[in-house]
Amino acid sequence: MFSKKCPECKKILLKDVFVDSQGNKNPRGKYCVDCKEKKDRELCERHFNGLLYAEKEYMKKYQIMFGDTWKTKAPPNIFLLTLFMELHSCPYCGKSFKIDQNSKDYFKIRDEYHIDHMNPLNLGGEDSLLNAVCVCKNCNLKKSDQHFDVWLKTLSNQQRVIAEKIYIEKLGYPPIQFVPSEPTPRSSGLRYELLLDIEDIIKMKNNGQIY
Ligand SMILES: [Zn+2]
Ligand SMILES: [Zn+2]
């Protein structure tokens, strides 16, 4: 018995194209290597879509809690995928996000991309969605705590225009106008209201219980 049937593609294949649950070659594995990869991709995508859906729910809840100013209240660290989907490439170096947007692998995205506070927290920048952008890890590490106006000068002409445009669109003023101040504390995790149903948040809002 050198061959067996893959339950996914229904093909009779040589046993040496079968892999185990970790993706390693194994004649006793359930699926052929192609089907295993396809299944993994589908699982990744479902995971990604589930997390993106959760972020959208959080946004709705922030909007209910704070109305038009919700973006200034929402900490960016719970919106990685939303910020990732917002752009097609790193605003600082131009590296394409496209490959990853197709693969939708949350863990890969989390490892390779960072949320950058355009006005650094250490210079008193807001810990808010308005002040945040998804960038490649390299650029985030290079930028560190530099004032955005100083950082812009290190970028290529093309990226400088793009990055400055994003900054102005989000924050509503040119980078030169940002005046550094005392460091901003990082927000500490999830607000418990985000775990409630929307109706309960509306009730709390109407009772003046949300600050
Ligand atoms: Zn197969
Ligand atoms: Zn970059």
PDB file of C-alpha atoms and ligand atoms in Angstrom:
ATOM      1  CA  MET A   1       0.000   0.000   0.000  1.00  0.00           C
ATOM      2  CA  PHE A   2       1.987   2.963  -1.291  1.00  0.00           C
ATOM      3  CA  SER A   3      -1.009   5.170  -1.917  1.00  0.00           C
ATOM      4  CA  LYS A   4      -4.254   6.258  -0.234  1.00  0.00           C
ATOM      5  CA  LYS A   5      -7.190   8.553  -0.725  1.00  0.00           C
ATOM      6  CA  CYS A   6      -7.199  12.168   0.503  1.00  0.00           C
ATOM      7  CA  PRO A   7     -10.659  12.816   2.025  1.00  0.00           C
ATOM      8  CA  GLU A   8     -10.613  16.422   0.822  1.00  0.00           C
ATOM      9  CA  CYS A   9      -9.679  16.277  -2.854  1.00  0.00           C
ATOM     10  CA  LYS A  10     -10.757  12.598  -3.132  1.00  0.00           C
ATOM     11  CA  LYS A  11      -7.626  11.768  -5.130  1.00  0.00           C
ATOM     12  CA  ILE A  12      -5.681   8.560  -4.679  1.00  0.00           C
ATOM     13  CA  LEU A  13      -2.160   9.796  -3.995  1.00  0.00           C
ATOM     14  CA  LEU A  14       1.214   8.441  -2.977  1.00  0.00           C
ATOM     15  CA  LYS A  15       1.484   8.304   0.801  1.00  0.00           C
ATOM     16  CA  ASP A  16       4.590  10.470   0.763  1.00  0.00           C
ATOM     17  CA  VAL A  17       2.568  13.564  -0.207  1.00  0.00           C
ATOM     18  CA  PHE A  18       0.541  13.337   3.010  1.00  0.00           C
ATOM     19  CA  VAL A  19       1.237  15.589   5.977  1.00  0.00           C
ATOM     20  CA  ASP A  20       0.317  15.605   9.662  1.00  0.00           C
ATOM     21  CA  SER A  21      -1.564  18.317  11.546  1.00  0.00           C
ATOM     22  CA  GLN A  22       1.662  20.322  11.829  1.00  0.00           C
ATOM     23  CA  GLY A  23       2.236  20.190   8.076  1.00  0.00           C
ATOM     24  CA  ASN A  24       5.147  17.752   8.306  1.00  0.00           C
ATOM     25  CA  LYS A  25       5.476  14.905   5.842  1.00  0.00           C
ATOM     26  CA  ASN A  26       3.832  11.851   7.332  1.00  0.00           C
ATOM     27  CA  PRO A  27       2.372   8.869   5.443  1.00  0.00           C
ATOM     28  CA  ARG A  28      -0.233   8.532   8.213  1.00  0.00           C
ATOM     29  CA  GLY A  29      -1.333  12.175   7.878  1.00  0.00           C
ATOM     30  CA  LYS A  30      -4.981  12.831   7.035  1.00  0.00           C
ATOM     31  CA  TYR A  31      -4.679  15.213   4.077  1.00  0.00           C
ATOM     32  CA  CYS A  32      -2.418  15.643   1.086  1.00  0.00           C
ATOM     33  CA  VAL A  33      -0.037  18.570   1.310  1.00  0.00           C
ATOM     34  CA  ASP A  34      -2.086  20.778  -1.062  1.00  0.00           C
ATOM     35  CA  CYS A  35      -5.332  20.215   0.812  1.00  0.00           C
ATOM     36  CA  LYS A  36      -3.659  20.799   4.166  1.00  0.00           C
ATOM     37  CA  GLU A  37      -2.337  24.153   2.938  1.00  0.00           C
ATOM     38  CA  LYS A  38      -5.744  25.086   1.586  1.00  0.00           C
ATOM     39  CA  LYS A  39      -7.396  24.149   4.887  1.00  0.00           C
ATOM     40  CA  ASP A  40      -4.832  26.158   6.847  1.00  0.00           C
ATOM     41  CA  ARG A  41      -5.438  29.203   4.657  1.00  0.00           C
ATOM     42  CA  GLU A  42      -9.186  28.917   5.166  1.00  0.00           C
ATOM     43  CA  LEU A  43      -8.748  28.598   8.910  1.00  0.00           C
ATOM     44  CA  CYS A  44      -6.462  31.667   8.957  1.00  0.00           C
ATOM     45  CA  GLU A  45      -8.986  33.639   7.013  1.00  0.00           C
ATOM     46  CA  ARG A  46     -11.832  32.660   9.336  1.00  0.00           C
ATOM     47  CA  HIS A  47      -9.717  33.623  12.339  1.00  0.00           C
ATOM     48  CA  PHE A  48      -8.808  36.944  10.703  1.00  0.00           C
ATOM     49  CA  ASN A  49     -12.419  37.716   9.771  1.00  0.00           C
ATOM     50  CA  GLY A  50     -13.585  36.831  13.274  1.00  0.00           C
ATOM     51  CA  LEU A  51     -11.072  39.216  14.830  1.00  0.00           C
ATOM     52  CA  LEU A  52     -11.851  41.951  12.324  1.00  0.00           C
ATOM     53  CA  TYR A  53     -15.547  41.519  13.124  1.00  0.00           C
ATOM     54  CA  ALA A  54     -14.798  41.879  16.847  1.00  0.00           C
ATOM     55  CA  GLU A  55     -12.914  45.128  16.126  1.00  0.00           C
ATOM     56  CA  LYS A  56     -15.904  46.443  14.174  1.00  0.00           C
ATOM     57  CA  GLU A  57     -18.165  45.660  17.139  1.00  0.00           C
ATOM     58  CA  TYR A  58     -15.795  47.545  19.453  1.00  0.00           C
ATOM     59  CA  MET A  59     -15.944  50.521  17.110  1.00  0.00           C
ATOM     60  CA  LYS A  60     -19.736  50.533  17.164  1.00  0.00           C
ATOM     61  CA  LYS A  61     -19.618  50.452  20.951  1.00  0.00           C
ATOM     62  CA  TYR A  62     -17.128  53.302  21.122  1.00  0.00           C
ATOM     63  CA  GLN A  63     -19.366  55.329  18.828  1.00  0.00           C
ATOM     64  CA  ILE A  64     -22.331  54.727  21.117  1.00  0.00           C
ATOM     65  CA  MET A  65     -20.317  55.610  24.208  1.00  0.00           C
ATOM     66  CA  PHE A  66     -18.665  58.773  22.904  1.00  0.00           C
ATOM     67  CA  GLY A  67     -20.465  59.920  19.758  1.00  0.00           C
ATOM     68  CA  ASP A  68     -18.452  61.930  17.239  1.00  0.00           C
ATOM     69  CA  THR A  69     -15.322  62.102  19.384  1.00  0.00           C
ATOM     70  CA  TRP A  70     -15.047  58.316  19.787  1.00  0.00           C
ATOM     71  CA  LYS A  71     -11.818  58.061  17.795  1.00  0.00           C
ATOM     72  CA  THR A  72     -10.021  60.236  20.313  1.00  0.00           C
ATOM     73  CA  LYS A  73     -11.124  57.835  23.076  1.00  0.00           C
ATOM     74  CA  ALA A  74     -10.408  54.522  21.355  1.00  0.00           C
ATOM     75  CA  PRO A  75      -6.954  53.055  22.072  1.00  0.00           C
ATOM     76  CA  PRO A  76      -5.359  51.790  18.837  1.00  0.00           C
ATOM     77  CA  ASN A  77      -3.921  48.582  20.274  1.00  0.00           C
ATOM     78  CA  ILE A  78      -7.280  46.797  20.012  1.00  0.00           C
ATOM     79  CA  PHE A  79      -7.649  47.753  16.334  1.00  0.00           C
ATOM     80  CA  LEU A  80      -4.587  46.234  14.680  1.00  0.00           C
ATOM     81  CA  LEU A  81      -6.490  44.575  11.837  1.00  0.00           C
ATOM     82  CA  THR A  82      -8.648  47.607  11.165  1.00  0.00           C
ATOM     83  CA  LEU A  83      -5.527  49.752  10.900  1.00  0.00           C
ATOM     84  CA  PHE A  84      -3.805  47.085   8.816  1.00  0.00           C
ATOM     85  CA  MET A  85      -6.713  46.991   6.351  1.00  0.00           C
ATOM     86  CA  GLU A  86      -6.781  50.782   6.133  1.00  0.00           C
ATOM     87  CA  LEU A  87      -3.575  51.004   4.048  1.00  0.00           C
ATOM     88  CA  HIS A  88      -2.067  49.071   1.163  1.00  0.00           C
ATOM     89  CA  SER A  89       1.547  49.693   2.047  1.00  0.00           C
ATOM     90  CA  CYS A  90       3.750  50.972   4.855  1.00  0.00           C
ATOM     91  CA  PRO A  91       3.340  54.761   4.770  1.00  0.00           C
ATOM     92  CA  TYR A  92       6.995  55.236   5.729  1.00  0.00           C
ATOM     93  CA  CYS A  93       8.924  52.893   3.379  1.00  0.00           C
ATOM     94  CA  GLY A  94       6.256  51.912   0.842  1.00  0.00           C
ATOM     95  CA  LYS A  95       6.573  48.160   1.419  1.00  0.00           C
ATOM     96  CA  SER A  96       3.403  46.495   0.162  1.00  0.00           C
ATOM     97  CA  PHE A  97       0.913  44.976   2.619  1.00  0.00           C
ATOM     98  CA  LYS A  98      -0.810  43.215  -0.225  1.00  0.00           C
ATOM     99  CA  ILE A  99       0.686  39.752   0.167  1.00  0.00           C
ATOM    100  CA  ASP A 100      -0.405  39.665   3.768  1.00  0.00           C
ATOM    101  CA  GLN A 101      -3.846  41.043   3.077  1.00  0.00           C
ATOM    102  CA  ASN A 102      -4.349  38.062   0.821  1.00  0.00           C
ATOM    103  CA  SER A 103      -3.060  35.531   3.281  1.00  0.00           C
ATOM    104  CA  LYS A 104      -4.865  37.141   6.233  1.00  0.00           C
ATOM    105  CA  ASP A 105      -2.616  35.476   8.753  1.00  0.00           C
ATOM    106  CA  TYR A 106      -3.200  37.309  12.024  1.00  0.00           C
ATOM    107  CA  PHE A 107      -0.100  35.979  13.748  1.00  0.00           C
ATOM    108  CA  LYS A 108       2.104  36.957  10.830  1.00  0.00           C
ATOM    109  CA  ILE A 109       0.540  40.411  10.731  1.00  0.00           C
ATOM    110  CA  ARG A 110       1.010  40.838  14.457  1.00  0.00           C
ATOM    111  CA  ASP A 111       4.673  39.862  14.153  1.00  0.00           C
ATOM    112  CA  GLU A 112       5.539  41.877  11.069  1.00  0.00           C
ATOM    113  CA  TYR A 113       3.543  45.054  11.591  1.00  0.00           C
ATOM    114  CA  HIS A 114       3.289  47.517  14.409  1.00  0.00           C
ATOM    115  CA  ILE A 115       0.867  50.209  15.369  1.00  0.00           C
ATOM    116  CA  ASP A 116       2.755  53.466  15.254  1.00  0.00           C
ATOM    117  CA  HIS A 117       1.707  56.456  17.311  1.00  0.00           C
ATOM    118  CA  MET A 118       2.508  59.198  14.774  1.00  0.00           C
ATOM    119  CA  ASN A 119       2.973  61.646  17.628  1.00  0.00           C
ATOM    120  CA  PRO A 120       4.972  59.407  19.980  1.00  0.00           C
ATOM    121  CA  LEU A 121       3.409  58.630  23.366  1.00  0.00           C
ATOM    122  CA  ASN A 122       6.699  59.592  24.962  1.00  0.00           C
ATOM    123  CA  LEU A 123       6.319  63.089  23.513  1.00  0.00           C
ATOM    124  CA  GLY A 124       2.750  63.363  24.763  1.00  0.00           C
ATOM    125  CA  GLY A 125       1.003  62.028  21.637  1.00  0.00           C
ATOM    126  CA  GLU A 126      -2.536  60.740  22.132  1.00  0.00           C
ATOM    127  CA  ASP A 127      -3.100  57.017  22.593  1.00  0.00           C
ATOM    128  CA  SER A 128      -5.974  57.171  20.135  1.00  0.00           C
ATOM    129  CA  LEU A 129      -7.045  55.755  16.804  1.00  0.00           C
ATOM    130  CA  LEU A 130      -6.600  59.223  15.282  1.00  0.00           C
ATOM    131  CA  ASN A 131      -2.925  59.233  16.154  1.00  0.00           C
ATOM    132  CA  ALA A 132      -2.289  55.683  14.957  1.00  0.00           C
ATOM    133  CA  VAL A 133      -1.216  54.060  11.737  1.00  0.00           C
ATOM    134  CA  CYS A 134      -0.129  50.523  10.806  1.00  0.00           C
ATOM    135  CA  VAL A 135       3.497  50.362   9.665  1.00  0.00           C
ATOM    136  CA  CYS A 136       6.149  47.717   9.080  1.00  0.00           C
ATOM    137  CA  LYS A 137       8.095  46.705  12.151  1.00  0.00           C
ATOM    138  CA  ASN A 138      11.390  48.071  10.773  1.00  0.00           C
ATOM    139  CA  CYS A 139      10.011  51.544  10.274  1.00  0.00           C
ATOM    140  CA  ASN A 140       8.413  51.554  13.707  1.00  0.00           C
ATOM    141  CA  LEU A 141      11.710  50.639  15.355  1.00  0.00           C
ATOM    142  CA  LYS A 142      13.622  53.222  13.283  1.00  0.00           C
ATOM    143  CA  LYS A 143      11.158  55.984  14.020  1.00  0.00           C
ATOM    144  CA  SER A 144      11.091  55.333  17.750  1.00  0.00           C
ATOM    145  CA  ASP A 145      10.287  58.551  19.642  1.00  0.00           C
ATOM    146  CA  GLN A 146      11.176  61.049  16.934  1.00  0.00           C
ATOM    147  CA  HIS A 147       8.938  64.046  16.376  1.00  0.00           C
ATOM    148  CA  PHE A 148       6.945  63.376  13.205  1.00  0.00           C
ATOM    149  CA  ASP A 149       8.373  66.420  11.480  1.00  0.00           C
ATOM    150  CA  VAL A 150      11.929  65.205  12.133  1.00  0.00           C
ATOM    151  CA  TRP A 151      11.014  61.672  11.070  1.00  0.00           C
ATOM    152  CA  LEU A 152       9.480  62.890   7.777  1.00  0.00           C
ATOM    153  CA  LYS A 153      12.839  64.351   6.766  1.00  0.00           C
ATOM    154  CA  THR A 154      14.403  60.874   6.824  1.00  0.00           C
ATOM    155  CA  LEU A 155      11.870  59.439   4.322  1.00  0.00           C
ATOM    156  CA  SER A 156      12.079  59.323   0.526  1.00  0.00           C
ATOM    157  CA  ASN A 157      10.403  62.251  -1.243  1.00  0.00           C
ATOM    158  CA  GLN A 158       7.532  60.041  -2.328  1.00  0.00           C
ATOM    159  CA  GLN A 159       6.871  58.548   1.118  1.00  0.00           C
ATOM    160  CA  ARG A 160       7.229  61.924   2.811  1.00  0.00           C
ATOM    161  CA  VAL A 161       4.266  63.230   0.807  1.00  0.00           C
ATOM    162  CA  ILE A 162       2.206  60.109   1.546  1.00  0.00           C
ATOM    163  CA  ALA A 163       3.026  60.022   5.263  1.00  0.00           C
ATOM    164  CA  GLU A 164       2.377  63.727   5.761  1.00  0.00           C
ATOM    165  CA  LYS A 165      -0.967  63.433   3.959  1.00  0.00           C
ATOM    166  CA  ILE A 166      -2.073  60.571   6.226  1.00  0.00           C
ATOM    167  CA  TYR A 167      -0.970  62.526   9.297  1.00  0.00           C
ATOM    168  CA  ILE A 168      -2.957  65.614   8.287  1.00  0.00           C
ATOM    169  CA  GLU A 169      -6.014  63.565   7.310  1.00  0.00           C
ATOM    170  CA  LYS A 170      -6.065  61.828  10.676  1.00  0.00           C
ATOM    171  CA  LEU A 171      -5.007  64.582  13.032  1.00  0.00           C
ATOM    172  CA  GLY A 172      -6.226  67.643  11.168  1.00  0.00           C
ATOM    173  CA  TYR A 173      -3.070  69.748  11.458  1.00  0.00           C
ATOM    174  CA  PRO A 174       0.460  69.694   9.969  1.00  0.00           C
ATOM    175  CA  PRO A 175       3.154  67.777  11.914  1.00  0.00           C
ATOM    176  CA  ILE A 176       5.153  70.948  12.676  1.00  0.00           C
ATOM    177  CA  GLN A 177       2.296  72.140  14.888  1.00  0.00           C
ATOM    178  CA  PHE A 178       2.611  69.263  17.335  1.00  0.00           C
ATOM    179  CA  VAL A 179       4.156  70.513  20.571  1.00  0.00           C
ATOM    180  CA  PRO A 180       5.802  67.801  22.716  1.00  0.00           C
ATOM    181  CA  SER A 181       4.737  67.511  26.334  1.00  0.00           C
ATOM    182  CA  GLU A 182       4.776  65.005  29.200  1.00  0.00           C
ATOM    183  CA  PRO A 183       4.618  61.295  28.166  1.00  0.00           C
ATOM    184  CA  THR A 184       1.134  59.837  27.723  1.00  0.00           C
ATOM    185  CA  PRO A 185       0.422  56.682  29.730  1.00  0.00           C
ATOM    186  CA  ARG A 186      -0.471  53.698  27.573  1.00  0.00           C
ATOM    187  CA  SER A 187      -4.097  52.642  27.968  1.00  0.00           C
ATOM    188  CA  SER A 188      -4.508  49.559  30.069  1.00  0.00           C
ATOM    189  CA  GLY A 189      -6.391  46.947  28.074  1.00  0.00           C
ATOM    190  CA  LEU A 190     -10.081  46.628  27.339  1.00  0.00           C
ATOM    191  CA  ARG A 191     -12.827  48.726  28.870  1.00  0.00           C
ATOM    192  CA  TYR A 192     -15.321  46.349  30.433  1.00  0.00           C
ATOM    193  CA  GLU A 193     -18.204  48.104  28.623  1.00  0.00           C
ATOM    194  CA  LEU A 194     -16.894  46.610  25.359  1.00  0.00           C
ATOM    195  CA  LEU A 195     -17.884  43.187  26.613  1.00  0.00           C
ATOM    196  CA  LEU A 196     -21.514  44.210  27.192  1.00  0.00           C
ATOM    197  CA  ASP A 197     -24.348  44.035  24.681  1.00  0.00           C
ATOM    198  CA  ILE A 198     -25.049  47.173  22.694  1.00  0.00           C
ATOM    199  CA  GLU A 199     -28.465  47.639  24.397  1.00  0.00           C
ATOM    200  CA  ASP A 200     -26.805  47.655  27.826  1.00  0.00           C
ATOM    201  CA  ILE A 201     -24.248  50.222  26.686  1.00  0.00           C
ATOM    202  CA  ILE A 202     -27.050  52.435  25.377  1.00  0.00           C
ATOM    203  CA  LYS A 203     -28.812  52.160  28.762  1.00  0.00           C
ATOM    204  CA  MET A 204     -25.617  53.086  30.605  1.00  0.00           C
ATOM    205  CA  LYS A 205     -25.041  55.975  28.235  1.00  0.00           C
ATOM    206  CA  ASN A 206     -28.588  57.267  28.827  1.00  0.00           C
ATOM    207  CA  ASN A 207     -28.084  56.987  32.582  1.00  0.00           C
ATOM    208  CA  GLY A 208     -24.888  59.032  32.369  1.00  0.00           C
ATOM    209  CA  GLN A 209     -22.761  56.098  33.543  1.00  0.00           C
ATOM    210  CA  ILE A 210     -20.119  56.353  30.847  1.00  0.00           C
ATOM    211  CA  TYR A 211     -17.164  58.660  31.218  1.00  0.00           C
TER     212      TYR A 211
HETATM  213 ZN    ZN B   1      -6.055  16.393  -1.109  1.00  0.00          ZN
HETATM  214 ZN    ZN B   2       8.040  50.519   6.519  1.00  0.00          ZN
END
